[in-house]
Amino acid sequence: MDIRRQIEYWLDGSQDDIEAAAVLLEKPKIRQSLFFAHLAVEKALKAHVSKATETVPPRTHDLLRLAELAGISLEPPRRMFLARLQRYCLEGRYPDFPIETPELDEARAELDEARETRAWLVKQLMP
């Protein structure tokens, strides 16, 4: 398996998903936007897992678990953000996991933090 190609695959998907999140938020499709924001961060983390383990990452959507598998040390604010972002994945996938849809301003702040977190993850992968 070509690990470099795996990493590129995950990073390309992550970029596409963060762009989709921004487009969806302008509609405004808040829940869908934050679902894609989660997906973008998830894929950036999966790039890290691919690099750290030299294998295909597991089929999980758990951001904190992926960070752990990748050996990424998270400061408390970033850990709290990933836990918060996780809700949007669950709510988007499972109808029995309802959460309150955030207001547009809060959703914009969440998307901004997802962009920043994604950028931080991507930067760590670059030599």
PDB file of C-alpha atoms in Angstrom:
ATOM      1  CA  MET A   1       0.000   0.000   0.000  1.00  0.00           C
ATOM      2  CA  ASP A   2       1.275   3.450  -0.925  1.00  0.00           C
ATOM      3  CA  ILE A   3       0.887   5.465   2.280  1.00  0.00           C
ATOM      4  CA  ARG A   4       1.556   8.770   0.513  1.00  0.00           C
ATOM      5  CA  ARG A   5      -1.425   8.120  -1.779  1.00  0.00           C
ATOM      6  CA  GLN A   6      -3.573   7.220   1.232  1.00  0.00           C
ATOM      7  CA  ILE A   7      -2.652  10.492   2.912  1.00  0.00           C
ATOM      8  CA  GLU A   8      -3.381  12.475  -0.261  1.00  0.00           C
ATOM      9  CA  TYR A   9      -6.730  10.695  -0.633  1.00  0.00           C
ATOM     10  CA  TRP A  10      -7.810  11.677   2.880  1.00  0.00           C
ATOM     11  CA  LEU A  11      -6.525  15.245   2.584  1.00  0.00           C
ATOM     12  CA  ASP A  12      -8.192  15.815  -0.796  1.00  0.00           C
ATOM     13  CA  GLY A  13     -11.493  14.568   0.603  1.00  0.00           C
ATOM     14  CA  SER A  14     -11.043  16.739   3.668  1.00  0.00           C
ATOM     15  CA  GLN A  15     -10.543  19.831   1.506  1.00  0.00           C
ATOM     16  CA  ASP A  16     -13.629  19.036  -0.583  1.00  0.00           C
ATOM     17  CA  ASP A  17     -15.723  18.512   2.543  1.00  0.00           C
ATOM     18  CA  ILE A  18     -14.700  21.748   4.273  1.00  0.00           C
ATOM     19  CA  GLU A  19     -15.577  23.623   1.069  1.00  0.00           C
ATOM     20  CA  ALA A  20     -18.946  21.836   0.920  1.00  0.00           C
ATOM     21  CA  ALA A  21     -19.573  22.779   4.557  1.00  0.00           C
ATOM     22  CA  ALA A  22     -19.109  26.453   3.695  1.00  0.00           C
ATOM     23  CA  VAL A  23     -21.473  26.249   0.719  1.00  0.00           C
ATOM     24  CA  LEU A  24     -24.117  24.472   2.784  1.00  0.00           C
ATOM     25  CA  LEU A  25     -23.906  27.039   5.565  1.00  0.00           C
ATOM     26  CA  GLU A  26     -24.718  29.826   3.124  1.00  0.00           C
ATOM     27  CA  LYS A  27     -28.008  28.105   2.140  1.00  0.00           C
ATOM     28  CA  PRO A  28     -28.334  27.969   5.278  1.00  0.00           C
ATOM     29  CA  LYS A  29     -28.314  24.225   5.832  1.00  0.00           C
ATOM     30  CA  ILE A  30     -26.786  24.326   9.300  1.00  0.00           C
ATOM     31  CA  ARG A  31     -26.961  20.667  10.337  1.00  0.00           C
ATOM     32  CA  GLN A  32     -25.720  19.496   6.954  1.00  0.00           C
ATOM     33  CA  SER A  33     -22.906  22.048   7.013  1.00  0.00           C
ATOM     34  CA  LEU A  34     -21.698  20.927  10.417  1.00  0.00           C
ATOM     35  CA  PHE A  35     -21.963  17.286   9.359  1.00  0.00           C
ATOM     36  CA  PHE A  36     -19.541  18.051   6.519  1.00  0.00           C
ATOM     37  CA  ALA A  37     -17.317  20.070   8.867  1.00  0.00           C
ATOM     38  CA  HIS A  38     -17.053  16.947  11.029  1.00  0.00           C
ATOM     39  CA  LEU A  39     -16.296  14.858   7.957  1.00  0.00           C
ATOM     40  CA  ALA A  40     -13.516  17.250   6.908  1.00  0.00           C
ATOM     41  CA  VAL A  41     -11.813  17.006  10.293  1.00  0.00           C
ATOM     42  CA  GLU A  42     -12.378  13.245  10.383  1.00  0.00           C
ATOM     43  CA  LYS A  43     -10.613  12.801   7.042  1.00  0.00           C
ATOM     44  CA  ALA A  44      -7.685  14.984   8.120  1.00  0.00           C
ATOM     45  CA  LEU A  45      -7.358  12.784  11.197  1.00  0.00           C
ATOM     46  CA  LYS A  46      -7.528   9.663   9.032  1.00  0.00           C
ATOM     47  CA  ALA A  47      -4.589  11.026   7.019  1.00  0.00           C
ATOM     48  CA  HIS A  48      -2.675  11.176  10.298  1.00  0.00           C
ATOM     49  CA  VAL A  49      -3.708   7.637  11.219  1.00  0.00           C
ATOM     50  CA  SER A  50      -2.530   6.413   7.795  1.00  0.00           C
ATOM     51  CA  LYS A  51       0.835   8.060   8.338  1.00  0.00           C
ATOM     52  CA  ALA A  52       1.230   6.855  11.930  1.00  0.00           C
ATOM     53  CA  THR A  53       0.137   3.258  11.357  1.00  0.00           C
ATOM     54  CA  GLU A  54       1.117   2.832   7.699  1.00  0.00           C
ATOM     55  CA  THR A  55      -2.227   1.210   7.033  1.00  0.00           C
ATOM     56  CA  VAL A  56      -5.809   2.095   6.157  1.00  0.00           C
ATOM     57  CA  PRO A  57      -7.509   3.826   9.089  1.00  0.00           C
ATOM     58  CA  PRO A  58     -10.400   2.066  10.819  1.00  0.00           C
ATOM     59  CA  ARG A  59     -13.964   2.751   9.763  1.00  0.00           C
ATOM     60  CA  THR A  60     -14.848   4.948  12.676  1.00  0.00           C
ATOM     61  CA  HIS A  61     -16.186   8.477  12.895  1.00  0.00           C
ATOM     62  CA  ASP A  62     -14.946   9.029  16.446  1.00  0.00           C
ATOM     63  CA  LEU A  63     -12.643  12.051  16.241  1.00  0.00           C
ATOM     64  CA  LEU A  64     -11.044  11.575  19.643  1.00  0.00           C
ATOM     65  CA  ARG A  65     -10.359   7.910  18.910  1.00  0.00           C
ATOM     66  CA  LEU A  66      -8.760   8.806  15.573  1.00  0.00           C
ATOM     67  CA  ALA A  67      -6.560  11.414  17.263  1.00  0.00           C
ATOM     68  CA  GLU A  68      -5.513   8.780  19.790  1.00  0.00           C
ATOM     69  CA  LEU A  69      -4.692   6.239  17.058  1.00  0.00           C
ATOM     70  CA  ALA A  70      -2.621   8.880  15.261  1.00  0.00           C
ATOM     71  CA  GLY A  71      -0.718   9.725  18.437  1.00  0.00           C
ATOM     72  CA  ILE A  72      -1.850  13.351  18.351  1.00  0.00           C
ATOM     73  CA  SER A  73      -1.645  15.197  21.638  1.00  0.00           C
ATOM     74  CA  LEU A  74      -4.630  17.502  22.070  1.00  0.00           C
ATOM     75  CA  GLU A  75      -4.793  20.546  24.293  1.00  0.00           C
ATOM     76  CA  PRO A  76      -8.046  20.703  26.321  1.00  0.00           C
ATOM     77  CA  PRO A  77      -9.739  23.364  24.127  1.00  0.00           C
ATOM     78  CA  ARG A  78      -9.136  21.352  20.954  1.00  0.00           C
ATOM     79  CA  ARG A  79     -10.226  18.130  22.671  1.00  0.00           C
ATOM     80  CA  MET A  80     -13.448  19.866  23.768  1.00  0.00           C
ATOM     81  CA  PHE A  81     -14.045  21.124  20.235  1.00  0.00           C
ATOM     82  CA  LEU A  82     -13.635  17.641  18.748  1.00  0.00           C
ATOM     83  CA  ALA A  83     -16.092  16.260  21.295  1.00  0.00           C
ATOM     84  CA  ARG A  84     -18.551  19.019  20.409  1.00  0.00           C
ATOM     85  CA  LEU A  85     -18.090  18.493  16.664  1.00  0.00           C
ATOM     86  CA  GLN A  86     -18.741  14.779  17.162  1.00  0.00           C
ATOM     87  CA  ARG A  87     -22.388  15.551  17.976  1.00  0.00           C
ATOM     88  CA  TYR A  88     -23.023  16.755  14.430  1.00  0.00           C
ATOM     89  CA  CYS A  89     -21.818  13.470  12.981  1.00  0.00           C
ATOM     90  CA  LEU A  90     -24.111  11.479  15.237  1.00  0.00           C
ATOM     91  CA  GLU A  91     -27.099  13.736  14.700  1.00  0.00           C
ATOM     92  CA  GLY A  92     -26.569  13.645  10.947  1.00  0.00           C
ATOM     93  CA  ARG A  93     -26.393   9.863  10.818  1.00  0.00           C
ATOM     94  CA  TYR A  94     -28.787   8.686  13.491  1.00  0.00           C
ATOM     95  CA  PRO A  95     -32.298  10.104  13.911  1.00  0.00           C
ATOM     96  CA  ASP A  96     -32.531   8.824  17.471  1.00  0.00           C
ATOM     97  CA  PHE A  97     -29.661  11.116  18.502  1.00  0.00           C
ATOM     98  CA  PRO A  98     -31.349  14.523  18.376  1.00  0.00           C
ATOM     99  CA  ILE A  99     -29.479  17.714  19.141  1.00  0.00           C
ATOM    100  CA  GLU A 100     -30.616  21.278  18.968  1.00  0.00           C
ATOM    101  CA  THR A 101     -29.596  22.947  15.727  1.00  0.00           C
ATOM    102  CA  PRO A 102     -27.324  25.879  16.537  1.00  0.00           C
ATOM    103  CA  GLU A 103     -28.125  29.411  15.445  1.00  0.00           C
ATOM    104  CA  LEU A 104     -26.401  30.625  12.283  1.00  0.00           C
ATOM    105  CA  ASP A 105     -23.805  32.706  14.165  1.00  0.00           C
ATOM    106  CA  GLU A 106     -22.862  29.743  16.349  1.00  0.00           C
ATOM    107  CA  ALA A 107     -22.682  27.502  13.280  1.00  0.00           C
ATOM    108  CA  ARG A 108     -20.336  29.988  11.601  1.00  0.00           C
ATOM    109  CA  ALA A 109     -18.091  29.922  14.667  1.00  0.00           C
ATOM    110  CA  GLU A 110     -18.112  26.106  14.661  1.00  0.00           C
ATOM    111  CA  LEU A 111     -17.222  26.033  10.965  1.00  0.00           C
ATOM    112  CA  ASP A 112     -14.403  28.533  11.548  1.00  0.00           C
ATOM    113  CA  GLU A 113     -13.029  26.328  14.309  1.00  0.00           C
ATOM    114  CA  ALA A 114     -13.321  23.257  12.080  1.00  0.00           C
ATOM    115  CA  ARG A 115     -11.357  25.090   9.372  1.00  0.00           C
ATOM    116  CA  GLU A 116      -8.690  26.076  11.877  1.00  0.00           C
ATOM    117  CA  THR A 117      -8.471  22.553  13.300  1.00  0.00           C
ATOM    118  CA  ARG A 118      -8.257  21.056   9.830  1.00  0.00           C
ATOM    119  CA  ALA A 119      -5.504  23.521   8.855  1.00  0.00           C
ATOM    120  CA  TRP A 120      -3.606  22.665  12.050  1.00  0.00           C
ATOM    121  CA  LEU A 121      -3.825  18.959  11.242  1.00  0.00           C
ATOM    122  CA  VAL A 122      -2.745  19.444   7.623  1.00  0.00           C
ATOM    123  CA  LYS A 123       0.206  21.611   8.659  1.00  0.00           C
ATOM    124  CA  GLN A 124       1.449  18.855  10.969  1.00  0.00           C
ATOM    125  CA  LEU A 125       1.572  16.430   8.035  1.00  0.00           C
ATOM    126  CA  MET A 126       3.719  18.688   5.886  1.00  0.00           C
ATOM    127  CA  PRO A 127       7.495  18.216   6.090  1.00  0.00           C
TER     128      PRO A 127
END
